[in-house]
Amino acid sequence: MAIPLYIFLIIYFVFLAIFAIFSYFDIDHIIKFGTLNFTNLLAVTIYIGGSVLILIISWQFIGQIDWKQPIELSGIINSGMPY
Amino acid sequence: MKEKTLFPPKKYEKTIYVLRRHWMVFFGTFLFYCVLGTIPIVLYVFFLYNFSNILITVLLSNIIFPVLALGVSIYYLSIWLFFFTSFADYYLDLWTVTNDRIVSIDQQGLFARTISELDLYKIQDVTSETKGFFPSIFSYGNVYIQTAAEKERFLFKQVPNPNEIRQRVIELMEEDRKYHLSQTAISGKPNE
């Protein structure tokens, strides 16, 4: 029996959606309830910049993987190592 | 400033202090997340120098490498999100002292916030407290404000220069009390 590798990518995208929702709430709170000043805007800019940087670096690795390849579950069970 | 919408200022009201916790309090959180951020790098270097064959096997694996790449990405995004949430929690805790009242905005996580007000003339006792090594060096601590009511006392948590704030609040309290007494004498009823 085989499952496609992109299952993990779907889980990753679900995580990204949750990350985006919580980031939205954080940024919204800082803007709505914080003092509108340079620190405030700098914090939001650094956060968005940092998030984009992590996603770009992640994509350098994730983008080169063939996500269509199947994972043989029987192979994992027999060998003990999912190569 | 959103204080106009959160607590509309009165005509004669002047803001004396806008207080947040001392930066040193957040610095501890910052260091904690820095340590969490270095863990994968330290592990990578450790495996590179001690178990390089295992590391090469993992990096060449068609299954482990993709899962590991996604896992590391999720790990760093989570750290970044939690760090920013901690910052929001720190940044949105705010105490405003005016010449008429004290307003406390207490942010608790992402979805809870407590806003409370206290009239200066109702204050009975102000106590400042500096406890510990770092608070003593960087001069920060708590300021407790007690009223006659049974309600739990107001607390300015880990604010800079607590002694100076205590003295200023006492001065403001006395001025406000005199003002209210004079208003009562003129109108015959207490002025809020």
mmCIF file of C-alpha atoms in Angstrom:
data_model
loop_
_atom_site.group_PDB
_atom_site.id
_atom_site.type_symbol
_atom_site.label_atom_id
_atom_site.label_comp_id
_atom_site.label_asym_id
_atom_site.label_seq_id
_atom_site.Cartn_x
_atom_site.Cartn_y
_atom_site.Cartn_z
ATOM 1 C CA MET A 1 0.000 0.000 0.000
ATOM 2 C CA ALA A 2 1.301 3.466 -0.883
ATOM 3 C CA ILE A 3 0.341 6.985 0.156
ATOM 4 C CA PRO A 4 1.447 10.098 -1.749
ATOM 5 C CA LEU A 5 4.138 12.279 -0.174
ATOM 6 C CA TYR A 6 2.082 15.414 -0.778
ATOM 7 C CA ILE A 7 -0.128 14.427 2.193
ATOM 8 C CA PHE A 8 2.573 16.043 4.344
ATOM 9 C CA LEU A 9 2.485 19.138 2.153
ATOM 10 C CA ILE A 10 -1.291 19.418 2.698
ATOM 11 C CA ILE A 11 -0.750 19.215 6.477
ATOM 12 C CA TYR A 12 1.884 21.940 6.084
ATOM 13 C CA PHE A 13 -0.563 24.175 4.202
ATOM 14 C CA VAL A 14 -3.181 23.645 6.933
ATOM 15 C CA PHE A 15 -0.553 24.792 9.449
ATOM 16 C CA LEU A 16 0.209 27.840 7.271
ATOM 17 C CA ALA A 17 -3.495 28.753 7.274
ATOM 18 C CA ILE A 18 -3.591 28.570 11.099
ATOM 19 C CA PHE A 19 -0.357 30.593 11.235
ATOM 20 C CA ALA A 20 -1.894 33.263 8.988
ATOM 21 C CA ILE A 21 -5.076 33.491 11.118
ATOM 22 C CA PHE A 22 -3.168 33.893 14.390
ATOM 23 C CA SER A 23 -0.749 36.376 12.795
ATOM 24 C CA TYR A 24 -3.723 38.413 11.623
ATOM 25 C CA PHE A 25 -5.133 38.533 15.175
ATOM 26 C CA ASP A 26 -1.746 39.548 16.625
ATOM 27 C CA ILE A 27 -1.206 42.341 14.076
ATOM 28 C CA ASP A 28 -4.814 43.502 14.413
ATOM 29 C CA HIS A 29 -4.460 43.713 18.233
ATOM 30 C CA ILE A 30 -1.167 45.609 18.041
ATOM 31 C CA ILE A 31 -2.648 48.146 15.594
ATOM 32 C CA LYS A 32 -6.060 48.436 17.285
ATOM 33 C CA PHE A 33 -5.061 48.532 20.933
ATOM 34 C CA GLY A 34 -1.434 49.640 20.883
ATOM 35 C CA THR A 35 -0.096 53.147 20.652
ATOM 36 C CA LEU A 36 0.181 54.183 17.008
ATOM 37 C CA ASN A 37 3.867 55.032 16.893
ATOM 38 C CA PHE A 38 7.175 54.014 15.325
ATOM 39 C CA THR A 39 7.732 51.030 17.688
ATOM 40 C CA ASN A 40 4.332 49.666 16.789
ATOM 41 C CA LEU A 41 4.874 49.867 13.039
ATOM 42 C CA LEU A 42 8.462 48.606 13.347
ATOM 43 C CA ALA A 43 7.293 45.537 15.312
ATOM 44 C CA VAL A 44 4.637 44.691 12.715
ATOM 45 C CA THR A 45 7.091 45.243 9.828
ATOM 46 C CA ILE A 46 9.760 43.047 11.469
ATOM 47 C CA TYR A 47 7.186 40.326 12.114
ATOM 48 C CA ILE A 48 5.887 40.287 8.533
ATOM 49 C CA GLY A 49 9.457 40.497 7.171
ATOM 50 C CA GLY A 50 10.618 37.637 9.425
ATOM 51 C CA SER A 51 7.655 35.461 8.438
ATOM 52 C CA VAL A 52 8.313 36.048 4.718
ATOM 53 C CA LEU A 53 12.018 35.268 5.226
ATOM 54 C CA ILE A 54 11.253 31.950 6.981
ATOM 55 C CA LEU A 55 8.813 31.027 4.187
ATOM 56 C CA ILE A 56 11.339 31.895 1.443
ATOM 57 C CA ILE A 57 14.116 29.861 3.119
ATOM 58 C CA SER A 58 11.665 26.979 3.659
ATOM 59 C CA TRP A 59 10.643 27.085 -0.002
ATOM 60 C CA GLN A 60 14.322 26.768 -1.043
ATOM 61 C CA PHE A 61 14.196 23.256 0.434
ATOM 62 C CA ILE A 62 10.534 22.333 -0.070
ATOM 63 C CA GLY A 63 10.443 23.509 -3.705
ATOM 64 C CA GLN A 64 13.086 21.034 -4.873
ATOM 65 C CA ILE A 65 11.258 17.946 -3.529
ATOM 66 C CA ASP A 66 9.179 15.721 -5.796
ATOM 67 C CA TRP A 67 5.921 15.653 -3.819
ATOM 68 C CA LYS A 68 4.203 13.239 -6.207
ATOM 69 C CA GLN A 69 6.356 10.281 -5.252
ATOM 70 C CA PRO A 70 4.559 7.589 -3.242
ATOM 71 C CA ILE A 71 5.549 6.298 0.184
ATOM 72 C CA GLU A 72 5.454 2.517 0.311
ATOM 73 C CA LEU A 73 3.989 1.683 3.706
ATOM 74 C CA SER A 74 4.868 -2.008 3.359
ATOM 75 C CA GLY A 75 8.514 -1.028 2.726
ATOM 76 C CA ILE A 76 8.570 1.054 5.919
ATOM 77 C CA ILE A 77 7.035 -1.768 7.977
ATOM 78 C CA ASN A 78 9.484 -4.368 6.608
ATOM 79 C CA SER A 79 12.680 -2.318 6.776
ATOM 80 C CA GLY A 80 11.875 -0.168 9.780
ATOM 81 C CA MET A 81 13.346 2.850 7.953
ATOM 82 C CA PRO A 82 11.322 4.893 5.469
ATOM 83 C CA TYR A 83 13.995 5.432 2.758
ATOM 84 C CA MET B 1 -3.484 56.592 20.612
ATOM 85 C CA LYS B 2 -6.574 54.483 21.114
ATOM 86 C CA GLU B 3 -7.116 55.717 24.682
ATOM 87 C CA LYS B 4 -9.695 58.154 23.273
ATOM 88 C CA THR B 5 -11.894 55.235 22.258
ATOM 89 C CA LEU B 6 -10.995 52.887 25.125
ATOM 90 C CA PHE B 7 -11.467 55.511 27.847
ATOM 91 C CA PRO B 8 -12.620 58.922 26.589
ATOM 92 C CA PRO B 9 -10.662 61.701 28.373
ATOM 93 C CA LYS B 10 -12.500 64.285 30.478
ATOM 94 C CA LYS B 11 -12.220 68.012 29.672
ATOM 95 C CA TYR B 12 -9.720 68.827 32.435
ATOM 96 C CA GLU B 13 -7.814 65.548 32.250
ATOM 97 C CA LYS B 14 -4.063 65.465 31.526
ATOM 98 C CA THR B 15 -2.017 62.289 31.005
ATOM 99 C CA ILE B 16 0.864 62.096 33.480
ATOM 100 C CA TYR B 17 2.251 58.595 32.861
ATOM 101 C CA VAL B 18 1.785 55.912 30.227
ATOM 102 C CA LEU B 19 3.446 52.870 31.779
ATOM 103 C CA ARG B 20 4.504 49.515 30.406
ATOM 104 C CA ARG B 21 6.521 46.765 32.006
ATOM 105 C CA HIS B 22 10.298 47.339 31.970
ATOM 106 C CA TRP B 23 12.070 46.194 28.778
ATOM 107 C CA MET B 24 14.196 43.830 30.875
ATOM 108 C CA VAL B 25 11.088 41.720 31.547
ATOM 109 C CA PHE B 26 10.639 41.114 27.822
ATOM 110 C CA PHE B 27 14.367 40.591 27.323
ATOM 111 C CA GLY B 28 14.086 37.310 29.290
ATOM 112 C CA THR B 29 11.383 36.101 26.889
ATOM 113 C CA PHE B 30 13.522 37.230 23.936
ATOM 114 C CA LEU B 31 16.488 35.163 25.191
ATOM 115 C CA PHE B 32 14.249 32.123 25.690
ATOM 116 C CA TYR B 33 13.067 32.240 22.059
ATOM 117 C CA CYS B 34 16.647 32.819 20.861
ATOM 118 C CA VAL B 35 17.683 29.589 22.626
ATOM 119 C CA LEU B 36 14.741 27.741 21.027
ATOM 120 C CA GLY B 37 15.805 29.097 17.623
ATOM 121 C CA THR B 38 19.356 27.795 17.944
ATOM 122 C CA ILE B 39 18.354 24.223 18.938
ATOM 123 C CA PRO B 40 17.974 22.875 15.327
ATOM 124 C CA ILE B 41 21.290 24.525 14.323
ATOM 125 C CA VAL B 42 23.089 23.033 17.342
ATOM 126 C CA LEU B 43 21.593 19.590 16.565
ATOM 127 C CA TYR B 44 22.659 19.866 12.912
ATOM 128 C CA VAL B 45 26.254 20.766 13.880
ATOM 129 C CA PHE B 46 26.275 18.000 16.518
ATOM 130 C CA PHE B 47 25.189 15.351 13.987
ATOM 131 C CA LEU B 48 27.540 16.759 11.335
ATOM 132 C CA TYR B 49 30.601 16.270 13.551
ATOM 133 C CA ASN B 50 29.584 13.131 15.450
ATOM 134 C CA PHE B 51 27.139 11.152 13.293
ATOM 135 C CA SER B 52 27.779 12.432 9.776
ATOM 136 C CA ASN B 53 26.779 9.091 8.191
ATOM 137 C CA ILE B 54 23.312 9.263 9.788
ATOM 138 C CA LEU B 55 22.980 12.895 8.705
ATOM 139 C CA ILE B 56 23.887 12.051 5.087
ATOM 140 C CA THR B 57 21.402 9.141 5.090
ATOM 141 C CA VAL B 58 18.652 11.462 6.359
ATOM 142 C CA LEU B 59 19.468 14.223 3.877
ATOM 143 C CA LEU B 60 19.476 11.764 0.949
ATOM 144 C CA SER B 61 16.273 10.048 2.030
ATOM 145 C CA ASN B 62 13.274 10.604 -0.253
ATOM 146 C CA ILE B 63 10.871 10.579 2.668
ATOM 147 C CA ILE B 64 12.688 11.695 5.818
ATOM 148 C CA PHE B 65 14.198 14.797 4.215
ATOM 149 C CA PRO B 66 10.849 16.250 2.990
ATOM 150 C CA VAL B 67 9.190 15.561 6.357
ATOM 151 C CA LEU B 68 12.178 17.084 8.170
ATOM 152 C CA ALA B 69 12.135 20.193 5.928
ATOM 153 C CA LEU B 70 8.440 20.731 6.631
ATOM 154 C CA GLY B 71 8.958 20.036 10.347
ATOM 155 C CA VAL B 72 11.800 22.559 10.667
ATOM 156 C CA SER B 73 9.746 25.166 8.790
ATOM 157 C CA ILE B 74 6.750 24.580 11.105
ATOM 158 C CA TYR B 75 9.085 24.763 14.124
ATOM 159 C CA TYR B 76 10.551 28.150 13.135
ATOM 160 C CA LEU B 77 7.181 29.624 12.120
ATOM 161 C CA SER B 78 5.702 28.493 15.466
ATOM 162 C CA ILE B 79 8.576 30.052 17.435
ATOM 163 C CA TRP B 80 8.166 33.277 15.460
ATOM 164 C CA LEU B 81 4.393 33.346 16.060
ATOM 165 C CA PHE B 82 4.696 32.601 19.799
ATOM 166 C CA PHE B 83 7.427 35.223 20.125
ATOM 167 C CA PHE B 84 5.244 37.857 18.470
ATOM 168 C CA THR B 85 2.248 36.852 20.616
ATOM 169 C CA SER B 86 4.446 37.278 23.730
ATOM 170 C CA PHE B 87 5.472 40.699 22.440
ATOM 171 C CA ALA B 88 1.806 41.683 21.881
ATOM 172 C CA ASP B 89 0.987 40.499 25.415
ATOM 173 C CA TYR B 90 3.876 42.592 26.808
ATOM 174 C CA TYR B 91 3.216 45.627 24.633
ATOM 175 C CA LEU B 92 -0.542 45.808 25.162
ATOM 176 C CA ASP B 93 -0.378 45.709 28.971
ATOM 177 C CA LEU B 94 -0.675 49.403 29.731
ATOM 178 C CA TRP B 95 -1.296 51.619 32.738
ATOM 179 C CA THR B 96 -2.258 55.252 32.180
ATOM 180 C CA VAL B 97 -2.090 57.725 35.071
ATOM 181 C CA THR B 98 -3.884 61.019 34.544
ATOM 182 C CA ASN B 99 -4.539 63.884 36.978
ATOM 183 C CA ASP B 100 -7.995 62.366 37.608
ATOM 184 C CA ARG B 101 -7.776 58.569 37.431
ATOM 185 C CA ILE B 102 -5.747 55.464 36.683
ATOM 186 C CA VAL B 103 -6.689 53.229 33.760
ATOM 187 C CA SER B 104 -5.339 49.719 33.557
ATOM 188 C CA ILE B 105 -5.420 47.706 30.324
ATOM 189 C CA ASP B 106 -4.426 44.118 30.930
ATOM 190 C CA GLN B 107 -3.977 41.943 27.835
ATOM 191 C CA GLN B 108 -4.282 38.233 28.655
ATOM 192 C CA GLY B 109 -3.222 36.170 25.656
ATOM 193 C CA LEU B 110 -4.828 36.848 22.288
ATOM 194 C CA PHE B 111 -8.517 36.879 23.103
ATOM 195 C CA ALA B 112 -8.873 38.374 26.599
ATOM 196 C CA ARG B 113 -8.458 41.931 27.820
ATOM 197 C CA THR B 114 -9.407 43.618 31.090
ATOM 198 C CA ILE B 115 -9.813 47.399 31.265
ATOM 199 C CA SER B 116 -10.369 48.940 34.691
ATOM 200 C CA GLU B 117 -10.457 52.468 36.084
ATOM 201 C CA LEU B 118 -9.807 53.928 39.486
ATOM 202 C CA ASP B 119 -10.465 57.516 40.616
ATOM 203 C CA LEU B 120 -7.374 59.030 42.222
ATOM 204 C CA TYR B 121 -9.289 60.513 45.171
ATOM 205 C CA LYS B 122 -10.443 57.003 46.181
ATOM 206 C CA ILE B 123 -6.864 55.779 46.704
ATOM 207 C CA GLN B 124 -5.968 54.973 50.310
ATOM 208 C CA ASP B 125 -2.499 53.528 50.066
ATOM 209 C CA VAL B 126 0.304 53.268 47.475
ATOM 210 C CA THR B 127 3.123 50.755 47.900
ATOM 211 C CA SER B 128 6.154 50.214 45.688
ATOM 212 C CA GLU B 129 8.165 47.019 45.714
ATOM 213 C CA THR B 130 11.518 46.144 44.115
ATOM 214 C CA LYS B 131 12.411 42.541 44.677
ATOM 215 C CA GLY B 132 15.237 40.478 43.165
ATOM 216 C CA PHE B 133 18.638 40.861 41.529
ATOM 217 C CA PHE B 134 17.681 42.225 38.082
ATOM 218 C CA PRO B 135 14.868 44.490 39.379
ATOM 219 C CA SER B 136 17.345 46.069 41.837
ATOM 220 C CA ILE B 137 20.019 46.603 39.164
ATOM 221 C CA PHE B 138 17.673 47.909 36.449
ATOM 222 C CA SER B 139 15.363 49.697 38.909
ATOM 223 C CA TYR B 140 11.977 48.193 38.155
ATOM 224 C CA GLY B 141 9.263 46.655 40.304
ATOM 225 C CA ASN B 142 5.606 46.611 41.286
ATOM 226 C CA VAL B 143 3.422 49.468 42.475
ATOM 227 C CA TYR B 144 0.343 48.430 44.492
ATOM 228 C CA ILE B 145 -2.570 50.832 44.769
ATOM 229 C CA GLN B 146 -5.164 50.155 47.436
ATOM 230 C CA THR B 147 -8.597 51.701 47.823
ATOM 231 C CA ALA B 148 -11.018 51.476 50.729
ATOM 232 C CA ALA B 149 -13.140 49.034 48.735
ATOM 233 C CA GLU B 150 -12.712 45.323 49.286
ATOM 234 C CA LYS B 151 -11.870 44.995 45.617
ATOM 235 C CA GLU B 152 -8.364 43.708 45.012
ATOM 236 C CA ARG B 153 -5.752 46.429 44.723
ATOM 237 C CA PHE B 154 -4.502 47.875 41.440
ATOM 238 C CA LEU B 155 -1.120 46.603 40.383
ATOM 239 C CA PHE B 156 1.413 48.185 38.040
ATOM 240 C CA LYS B 157 3.474 45.133 37.164
ATOM 241 C CA GLN B 158 7.275 45.453 36.839
ATOM 242 C CA VAL B 159 7.260 49.110 35.817
ATOM 243 C CA PRO B 160 10.428 51.265 35.673
ATOM 244 C CA ASN B 161 11.209 53.506 38.681
ATOM 245 C CA PRO B 162 8.421 52.278 41.021
ATOM 246 C CA ASN B 163 9.449 54.629 43.879
ATOM 247 C CA GLU B 164 9.186 57.701 41.679
ATOM 248 C CA ILE B 165 5.772 56.546 40.415
ATOM 249 C CA ARG B 166 4.540 55.915 43.973
ATOM 250 C CA GLN B 167 5.528 59.442 45.054
ATOM 251 C CA ARG B 168 3.929 61.020 41.986
ATOM 252 C CA VAL B 169 0.685 59.031 42.414
ATOM 253 C CA ILE B 170 0.487 60.152 46.068
ATOM 254 C CA GLU B 171 0.954 63.790 44.993
ATOM 255 C CA LEU B 172 -1.721 63.436 42.299
ATOM 256 C CA MET B 173 -4.062 61.720 44.761
ATOM 257 C CA GLU B 174 -3.725 64.613 47.234
ATOM 258 C CA GLU B 175 -4.295 67.217 44.510
ATOM 259 C CA ASP B 176 -7.355 65.325 43.238
ATOM 260 C CA ARG B 177 -8.751 64.930 46.739
ATOM 261 C CA LYS B 178 -8.391 68.691 47.344
ATOM 262 C CA TYR B 179 -10.096 69.364 44.006
ATOM 263 C CA HIS B 180 -13.033 67.074 44.838
ATOM 264 C CA LEU B 181 -13.384 68.564 48.324
ATOM 265 C CA SER B 182 -13.509 72.081 46.859
ATOM 266 C CA GLN B 183 -16.081 70.953 44.267
ATOM 267 C CA THR B 184 -18.172 69.372 47.017
ATOM 268 C CA ALA B 185 -17.977 72.592 49.073
ATOM 269 C CA ILE B 186 -19.124 74.653 46.063
ATOM 270 C CA SER B 187 -21.915 72.446 44.753
ATOM 271 C CA GLY B 188 -22.883 70.651 47.947
ATOM 272 C CA LYS B 189 -22.594 67.221 46.294
ATOM 273 C CA PRO B 190 -19.575 65.090 45.390
ATOM 274 C CA ASN B 191 -18.128 65.646 41.885
ATOM 275 C CA GLU B 192 -17.222 62.514 39.896
#
